[in-house]
PDB file of C-alpha atoms in Angstrom:
ATOM      1  CA  UNK L   1      31.065  83.367  55.192  1.00  0.00           C
ATOM      2  CA  UNK L   2      30.045  79.893  54.009  1.00  0.00           C
ATOM      3  CA  UNK L   3      31.012  79.263  50.515  1.00  0.00           C
ATOM      4  CA  UNK L   4      28.158  78.374  48.062  1.00  0.00           C
ATOM      5  CA  UNK L   5      28.218  74.975  46.674  1.00  0.00           C
ATOM      6  CA  UNK L   6      29.359  74.746  43.249  1.00  0.00           C
ATOM      7  CA  UNK L   7      26.653  73.596  40.892  1.00  0.00           C
ATOM      8  CA  UNK L   8      27.995  70.443  39.275  1.00  0.00           C
ATOM      9  CA  UNK L   9      25.683  70.460  36.091  1.00  0.00           C
ATOM     10  CA  UNK L  10      27.203  74.003  34.921  1.00  0.00           C
ATOM     11  CA  UNK L  11      30.578  74.117  33.496  1.00  0.00           C
ATOM     12  CA  UNK L  12      32.051  77.370  32.472  1.00  0.00           C
ATOM     13  CA  UNK L  13      28.196  78.755  31.835  1.00  0.00           C
ATOM     14  CA  UNK L  14      27.137  75.724  29.948  1.00  0.00           C
ATOM     15  CA  UNK L  15      24.510  72.946  31.095  1.00  0.00           C
ATOM     16  CA  UNK L  16      26.198  69.738  31.741  1.00  0.00           C
ATOM     17  CA  UNK L  17      24.169  66.796  30.015  1.00  0.00           C
ATOM     18  CA  UNK L  18      24.144  63.454  32.062  1.00  0.00           C
ATOM     19  CA  UNK L  19      23.400  60.097  31.282  1.00  0.00           C
ATOM     20  CA  UNK L  20      19.864  60.366  32.639  1.00  0.00           C
ATOM     21  CA  UNK L  21      19.380  63.518  30.399  1.00  0.00           C
ATOM     22  CA  UNK L  22      20.178  61.556  27.514  1.00  0.00           C
ATOM     23  CA  UNK L  23      17.991  58.283  28.486  1.00  0.00           C
ATOM     24  CA  UNK L  24      15.325  60.604  28.921  1.00  0.00           C
ATOM     25  CA  UNK L  25      15.854  62.368  25.702  1.00  0.00           C
ATOM     26  CA  UNK L  26      15.892  59.270  23.789  1.00  0.00           C
ATOM     27  CA  UNK L  27      12.961  57.754  25.810  1.00  0.00           C
ATOM     28  CA  UNK L  28      10.748  60.598  24.554  1.00  0.00           C
ATOM     29  CA  UNK L  29      11.922  60.479  20.857  1.00  0.00           C
ATOM     30  CA  UNK L  30      11.056  56.945  20.914  1.00  0.00           C
ATOM     31  CA  UNK L  31       7.573  57.424  22.316  1.00  0.00           C
ATOM     32  CA  UNK L  32       6.925  60.374  19.764  1.00  0.00           C
ATOM     33  CA  UNK L  33       8.463  58.855  16.456  1.00  0.00           C
ATOM     34  CA  UNK L  34       8.588  55.006  16.722  1.00  0.00           C
ATOM     35  CA  UNK L  35       5.235  54.321  18.001  1.00  0.00           C
ATOM     36  CA  UNK L  36       3.914  53.495  14.081  1.00  0.00           C
ATOM     37  CA  UNK L  37       6.618  51.065  13.553  1.00  0.00           C
ATOM     38  CA  UNK L  38       6.476  49.233  16.783  1.00  0.00           C
ATOM     39  CA  UNK L  39       2.690  49.358  16.540  1.00  0.00           C
ATOM     40  CA  UNK L  40       3.071  47.789  12.847  1.00  0.00           C
ATOM     41  CA  UNK L  41       5.459  45.098  14.260  1.00  0.00           C
ATOM     42  CA  UNK L  42       3.121  44.035  16.893  1.00  0.00           C
ATOM     43  CA  UNK L  43       0.285  43.678  14.552  1.00  0.00           C
ATOM     44  CA  UNK L  44       2.625  41.639  11.973  1.00  0.00           C
ATOM     45  CA  UNK L  45       3.575  39.038  14.745  1.00  0.00           C
ATOM     46  CA  UNK L  46       0.130  38.665  15.855  1.00  0.00           C
ATOM     47  CA  UNK L  47      -1.116  37.968  12.312  1.00  0.00           C
ATOM     48  CA  UNK L  48       1.735  35.356  12.087  1.00  0.00           C
ATOM     49  CA  UNK L  49       0.980  33.921  15.368  1.00  0.00           C
ATOM     50  CA  UNK L  50      -2.847  33.547  14.496  1.00  0.00           C
ATOM     51  CA  UNK L  51      -1.845  31.955  11.219  1.00  0.00           C
ATOM     52  CA  UNK L  52       0.450  29.249  12.743  1.00  0.00           C
ATOM     53  CA  UNK L  53      -1.924  28.572  15.212  1.00  0.00           C
ATOM     54  CA  UNK L  54      -4.661  27.964  12.383  1.00  0.00           C
ATOM     55  CA  UNK L  55      -2.691  25.949  10.260  1.00  0.00           C
ATOM     56  CA  UNK L  56      -1.782  23.663  13.434  1.00  0.00           C
ATOM     57  CA  UNK L  57      -5.612  23.429  14.181  1.00  0.00           C
ATOM     58  CA  UNK L  58      -6.417  22.619  10.363  1.00  0.00           C
ATOM     59  CA  UNK L  59      -3.602  19.762  10.217  1.00  0.00           C
ATOM     60  CA  UNK L  60      -4.952  18.173  13.390  1.00  0.00           C
ATOM     61  CA  UNK L  61      -8.331  18.184  12.039  1.00  0.00           C
ATOM     62  CA  UNK L  62      -7.321  16.769   8.712  1.00  0.00           C
ATOM     63  CA  UNK L  63      -4.832  13.853  10.018  1.00  0.00           C
ATOM     64  CA  UNK L  64      -7.918  13.108  12.441  1.00  0.00           C
ATOM     65  CA  UNK L  65      -9.876  12.766   9.534  1.00  0.00           C
ATOM     66  CA  UNK L  66      -7.715  10.787   7.477  1.00  0.00           C
ATOM     67  CA  UNK L  67      -7.297   8.388  10.421  1.00  0.00           C
ATOM     68  CA  UNK L  68     -11.244   7.950  10.804  1.00  0.00           C
ATOM     69  CA  UNK L  69     -11.456   7.237   7.121  1.00  0.00           C
ATOM     70  CA  UNK L  70     -13.714  10.404   6.773  1.00  0.00           C
ATOM     71  CA  UNK L  71     -11.229  11.694   3.919  1.00  0.00           C
ATOM     72  CA  UNK L  72      -9.554   9.169   1.411  1.00  0.00           C
ATOM     73  CA  UNK L  73      -6.330   9.707  -0.447  1.00  0.00           C
ATOM     74  CA  UNK L  74      -6.946   8.135  -3.796  1.00  0.00           C
ATOM     75  CA  UNK L  75      -3.067   7.891  -4.225  1.00  0.00           C
ATOM     76  CA  UNK L  76      -2.747   5.942  -1.291  1.00  0.00           C
ATOM     77  CA  UNK L  77      -5.243   3.169  -2.235  1.00  0.00           C
ATOM     78  CA  UNK L  78      -4.746   0.550  -5.063  1.00  0.00           C
ATOM     79  CA  UNK L  79      -7.888  -0.195  -7.251  1.00  0.00           C
ATOM     80  CA  UNK L  80      -9.051  -3.801  -7.127  1.00  0.00           C
ATOM     81  CA  UNK L  81     -10.535  -3.444 -10.611  1.00  0.00           C
ATOM     82  CA  UNK L  82      -7.063  -2.207 -12.004  1.00  0.00           C
ATOM     83  CA  UNK L  83      -5.088  -4.363  -9.973  1.00  0.00           C
ATOM     84  CA  UNK L  84      -6.760  -7.610 -10.968  1.00  0.00           C
ATOM     85  CA  UNK L  85      -4.999 -10.442 -12.419  1.00  0.00           C
ATOM     86  CA  UNK L  86      -8.075 -12.885 -12.693  1.00  0.00           C
ATOM     87  CA  UNK L  87      -8.557 -12.963 -16.377  1.00  0.00           C
ATOM     88  CA  UNK L  88     -11.930 -11.743 -17.678  1.00  0.00           C
ATOM     89  CA  UNK L  89     -12.054 -14.053 -20.706  1.00  0.00           C
ATOM     90  CA  UNK L  90     -14.753 -16.844 -20.709  1.00  0.00           C
ATOM     91  CA  UNK L  91     -13.651 -20.408 -22.264  1.00  0.00           C
ATOM     92  CA  UNK L  92     -15.090 -23.547 -23.580  1.00  0.00           C
ATOM     93  CA  UNK L  93     -14.488 -26.677 -21.873  1.00  0.00           C
ATOM     94  CA  UNK L  94     -11.615 -28.354 -23.707  1.00  0.00           C
ATOM     95  CA  UNK L  95     -11.125 -31.813 -24.493  1.00  0.00           C
ATOM     96  CA  UNK L  96      -8.842 -33.246 -21.710  1.00  0.00           C
ATOM     97  CA  UNK L  97      -6.837 -35.367 -24.356  1.00  0.00           C
ATOM     98  CA  UNK L  98      -5.410 -31.873 -25.989  1.00  0.00           C
ATOM     99  CA  UNK L  99      -3.930 -30.853 -22.235  1.00  0.00           C
ATOM    100  CA  UNK L 100      -0.534 -31.360 -20.876  1.00  0.00           C
ATOM    101  CA  UNK L 101      -0.254 -30.805 -17.321  1.00  0.00           C
ATOM    102  CA  UNK L 102       2.285 -31.293 -14.455  1.00  0.00           C
ATOM    103  CA  UNK L 103       1.206 -32.411 -10.994  1.00  0.00           C
ATOM    104  CA  UNK L 104       2.853 -31.273  -7.633  1.00  0.00           C
ATOM    105  CA  UNK L 105       2.269 -31.991  -4.253  1.00  0.00           C
ATOM    106  CA  UNK L 106       3.267 -29.338  -1.675  1.00  0.00           C
ATOM    107  CA  UNK L 107       1.615 -31.128   1.176  1.00  0.00           C
ATOM    108  CA  UNK L 108       3.020 -33.580   4.028  1.00  0.00           C
ATOM    109  CA  UNK L 109       0.804 -36.351   2.406  1.00  0.00           C
ATOM    110  CA  UNK L 110       3.007 -38.998   0.687  1.00  0.00           C
ATOM    111  CA  UNK L 111       2.111 -40.230  -2.963  1.00  0.00           C
ATOM    112  CA  UNK L 112      -0.664 -37.511  -3.319  1.00  0.00           C
ATOM    113  CA  UNK L 113       0.780 -36.167  -6.549  1.00  0.00           C
ATOM    114  CA  UNK L 114       0.991 -39.654  -8.050  1.00  0.00           C
ATOM    115  CA  UNK L 115      -2.479 -40.619  -6.918  1.00  0.00           C
ATOM    116  CA  UNK L 116      -4.136 -37.608  -8.442  1.00  0.00           C
ATOM    117  CA  UNK L 117      -2.121 -37.695 -11.637  1.00  0.00           C
ATOM    118  CA  UNK L 118      -3.437 -41.137 -12.198  1.00  0.00           C
ATOM    119  CA  UNK L 119      -6.855 -40.127 -11.710  1.00  0.00           C
ATOM    120  CA  UNK L 120      -6.248 -36.944 -14.203  1.00  0.00           C
ATOM    121  CA  UNK L 121      -4.806 -39.718 -16.718  1.00  0.00           C
ATOM    122  CA  UNK L 122      -7.680 -41.733 -16.412  1.00  0.00           C
ATOM    123  CA  UNK L 123      -9.629 -38.868 -17.551  1.00  0.00           C
ATOM    124  CA  UNK L 124      -7.353 -38.521 -20.714  1.00  0.00           C
ATOM    125  CA  UNK L 125      -5.232 -35.690 -19.566  1.00  0.00           C
ATOM    126  CA  UNK L 126      -1.663 -35.540 -20.847  1.00  0.00           C
ATOM    127  CA  UNK L 127       0.329 -35.933 -17.430  1.00  0.00           C
ATOM    128  CA  UNK L 128       3.792 -34.823 -17.650  1.00  0.00           C
ATOM    129  CA  UNK L 129       5.917 -34.348 -14.533  1.00  0.00           C
ATOM    130  CA  UNK L 130       4.867 -35.770 -11.126  1.00  0.00           C
ATOM    131  CA  UNK L 131       6.875 -34.539  -8.134  1.00  0.00           C
ATOM    132  CA  UNK L 132       6.859 -32.931  -4.888  1.00  0.00           C
ATOM    133  CA  UNK L 133       7.429 -29.031  -4.408  1.00  0.00           C
ATOM    134  CA  UNK L 134       7.177 -26.491  -1.581  1.00  0.00           C
ATOM    135  CA  UNK L 135       4.438 -23.575  -1.308  1.00  0.00           C
ATOM    136  CA  UNK L 136       3.709 -20.948   1.113  1.00  0.00           C
ATOM    137  CA  UNK L 137      -0.281 -21.086  -0.579  1.00  0.00           C
ATOM    138  CA  UNK L 138      -2.962 -21.811   1.688  1.00  0.00           C
ATOM    139  CA  UNK L 139      -5.797 -23.502  -0.197  1.00  0.00           C
ATOM    140  CA  UNK L 140      -7.306 -26.239  -2.310  1.00  0.00           C
ATOM    141  CA  UNK L 141      -4.796 -26.169  -5.087  1.00  0.00           C
ATOM    142  CA  UNK L 142      -3.119 -23.843  -7.606  1.00  0.00           C
ATOM    143  CA  UNK L 143      -3.514 -24.280 -10.937  1.00  0.00           C
ATOM    144  CA  UNK L 144      -0.849 -22.376 -12.963  1.00  0.00           C
ATOM    145  CA  UNK L 145      -0.552 -21.264 -16.566  1.00  0.00           C
ATOM    146  CA  UNK L 146       0.831 -18.952 -19.135  1.00  0.00           C
ATOM    147  CA  UNK L 147      -1.170 -16.772 -21.385  1.00  0.00           C
ATOM    148  CA  UNK L 148      -1.352 -19.173 -23.798  1.00  0.00           C
ATOM    149  CA  UNK L 149      -2.717 -22.084 -21.252  1.00  0.00           C
ATOM    150  CA  UNK L 150      -5.680 -20.158 -19.754  1.00  0.00           C
ATOM    151  CA  UNK L 151      -8.345 -22.208 -21.927  1.00  0.00           C
ATOM    152  CA  UNK L 152      -6.706 -25.226 -20.587  1.00  0.00           C
ATOM    153  CA  UNK L 153      -6.420 -24.459 -16.862  1.00  0.00           C
ATOM    154  CA  UNK L 154      -9.953 -23.480 -17.134  1.00  0.00           C
ATOM    155  CA  UNK L 155     -10.653 -27.073 -17.785  1.00  0.00           C
ATOM    156  CA  UNK L 156      -8.417 -28.055 -14.927  1.00  0.00           C
ATOM    157  CA  UNK L 157      -9.896 -26.142 -12.763  1.00  0.00           C
ATOM    158  CA  UNK L 158     -13.387 -27.616 -13.332  1.00  0.00           C
ATOM    159  CA  UNK L 159     -11.996 -30.845 -12.050  1.00  0.00           C
ATOM    160  CA  UNK L 160     -10.507 -29.119  -9.166  1.00  0.00           C
ATOM    161  CA  UNK L 161     -13.176 -27.101  -7.623  1.00  0.00           C
ATOM    162  CA  UNK L 162     -12.011 -24.408  -5.268  1.00  0.00           C
ATOM    163  CA  UNK L 163      -8.652 -24.094  -7.007  1.00  0.00           C
ATOM    164  CA  UNK L 164      -7.136 -20.968  -7.523  1.00  0.00           C
ATOM    165  CA  UNK L 165      -5.551 -19.640 -11.041  1.00  0.00           C
ATOM    166  CA  UNK L 166      -2.346 -17.912 -11.326  1.00  0.00           C
ATOM    167  CA  UNK L 167      -0.692 -16.878 -14.349  1.00  0.00           C
ATOM    168  CA  UNK L 168       3.131 -16.955 -14.939  1.00  0.00           C
ATOM    169  CA  UNK L 169       5.194 -16.019 -17.717  1.00  0.00           C
ATOM    170  CA  UNK L 170       5.300 -19.406 -19.944  1.00  0.00           C
ATOM    171  CA  UNK L 171       4.542 -19.381 -23.497  1.00  0.00           C
ATOM    172  CA  UNK L 172       3.673 -22.592 -23.896  1.00  0.00           C
ATOM    173  CA  UNK L 173       0.002 -23.869 -23.200  1.00  0.00           C
ATOM    174  CA  UNK L 174       1.093 -26.455 -20.586  1.00  0.00           C
ATOM    175  CA  UNK L 175      -0.810 -26.344 -17.148  1.00  0.00           C
ATOM    176  CA  UNK L 176       0.882 -27.074 -13.485  1.00  0.00           C
ATOM    177  CA  UNK L 177      -1.485 -28.360 -10.699  1.00  0.00           C
ATOM    178  CA  UNK L 178       0.055 -27.693  -7.091  1.00  0.00           C
ATOM    179  CA  UNK L 179      -1.822 -29.622  -4.349  1.00  0.00           C
ATOM    180  CA  UNK L 180      -1.897 -27.882  -1.352  1.00  0.00           C
ATOM    181  CA  UNK L 181      -3.226 -28.517   2.313  1.00  0.00           C
ATOM    182  CA  UNK L 182      -6.774 -28.251   1.651  1.00  0.00           C
ATOM    183  CA  UNK L 183      -7.031 -30.476  -1.109  1.00  0.00           C
ATOM    184  CA  UNK L 184      -9.462 -33.557  -0.537  1.00  0.00           C
ATOM    185  CA  UNK L 185     -10.450 -35.006  -3.616  1.00  0.00           C
ATOM    186  CA  UNK L 186     -11.195 -34.164  -7.356  1.00  0.00           C
ATOM    187  CA  UNK L 187     -14.622 -33.670  -8.734  1.00  0.00           C
ATOM    188  CA  UNK L 188     -16.184 -36.780  -9.684  1.00  0.00           C
ATOM    189  CA  UNK L 189     -16.188 -37.367 -13.395  1.00  0.00           C
ATOM    190  CA  UNK L 190     -20.008 -37.534 -13.851  1.00  0.00           C
ATOM    191  CA  UNK L 191     -20.176 -33.683 -11.900  1.00  0.00           C
ATOM    192  CA  UNK L 192     -17.563 -31.910 -13.819  1.00  0.00           C
ATOM    193  CA  UNK L 193     -19.542 -28.708 -14.878  1.00  0.00           C
ATOM    194  CA  UNK L 194     -18.572 -28.470 -18.541  1.00  0.00           C
ATOM    195  CA  UNK L 195     -20.637 -25.505 -19.296  1.00  0.00           C
ATOM    196  CA  UNK L 196     -18.558 -22.353 -20.725  1.00  0.00           C
ATOM    197  CA  UNK L 197     -17.211 -20.080 -17.972  1.00  0.00           C
ATOM    198  CA  UNK L 198     -14.337 -17.919 -16.515  1.00  0.00           C
ATOM    199  CA  UNK L 199     -11.212 -19.171 -14.549  1.00  0.00           C
ATOM    200  CA  UNK L 200     -11.718 -18.847 -10.700  1.00  0.00           C
ATOM    201  CA  UNK L 201      -9.543 -16.736  -8.818  1.00  0.00           C
ATOM    202  CA  UNK L 202     -11.144 -16.915  -4.929  1.00  0.00           C
ATOM    203  CA  UNK L 203      -7.850 -15.574  -3.402  1.00  0.00           C
ATOM    204  CA  UNK L 204      -8.059 -12.571  -5.633  1.00  0.00           C
ATOM    205  CA  UNK L 205      -8.266  -9.907  -2.528  1.00  0.00           C
ATOM    206  CA  UNK L 206      -5.390 -12.122  -0.756  1.00  0.00           C
ATOM    207  CA  UNK L 207      -3.130 -11.674  -3.708  1.00  0.00           C
ATOM    208  CA  UNK L 208      -3.532  -8.196  -4.585  1.00  0.00           C
ATOM    209  CA  UNK L 209      -2.562  -7.551  -0.515  1.00  0.00           C
ATOM    210  CA  UNK L 210       0.268  -9.983  -0.298  1.00  0.00           C
ATOM    211  CA  UNK L 211       2.072  -9.932  -3.624  1.00  0.00           C
ATOM    212  CA  UNK L 212       5.063 -11.635  -2.010  1.00  0.00           C
ATOM    213  CA  UNK L 213       2.879 -14.746  -1.869  1.00  0.00           C
ATOM    214  CA  UNK L 214       2.327 -15.188  -5.484  1.00  0.00           C
ATOM    215  CA  UNK L 215       3.382 -18.604  -6.693  1.00  0.00           C
ATOM    216  CA  UNK L 216       6.219 -19.034  -9.172  1.00  0.00           C
ATOM    217  CA  UNK L 217       6.873 -22.003 -11.813  1.00  0.00           C
ATOM    218  CA  UNK L 218       7.255 -24.805  -9.117  1.00  0.00           C
ATOM    219  CA  UNK L 219      10.595 -26.583  -9.042  1.00  0.00           C
ATOM    220  CA  UNK L 220      10.483 -30.204  -8.141  1.00  0.00           C
ATOM    221  CA  UNK L 221      12.254 -31.278  -4.796  1.00  0.00           C
ATOM    222  CA  UNK L 222      15.144 -33.166  -5.209  1.00  0.00           C
TER     223      UNK L 222
END
């Protein structure tokens, strides 16, 4: 008589729990008890993802608007009015014999400083130093003074049409004239405008953008 196969799932009358039974039990437990937690996690992850995508899209839109000039950042701009260096005061034409000035030649034309100094002296300006110097400025001429020499600089500029005024830190009223590449000649004595007016700073925009080009008190070349 054949022997009945032994039931391996029963041991001493007790049901043996297998690995597959355990996995099935825990899976059923998870499905019954952890579904709300998983759902909340999925919702949270979805919300975070949407927010990130929205922030990235907004950043791209803002960056494009700034690049196209549709959005301007005030702190990134310099106000020309606030940064202006050209004095706004009005001055009278001063008698040339009250003005001490120095004449410097920054061009490659020999003898230019001396010839212009002689012309200014003939107009009764008190000419001091006459020498060569160097300057990276491109224009007609530079007229340089301290705050105390602004009125004198105004008078000098009327004899140098097209010149550009700059202020340095000197405390005396002296004026420096630096002749540069575009200089041609002084205004004719009979055509000098002697009406009141302001100092002329035609290169004001350039000096705001390129501060490194501001002139300093010139040093005569040796």
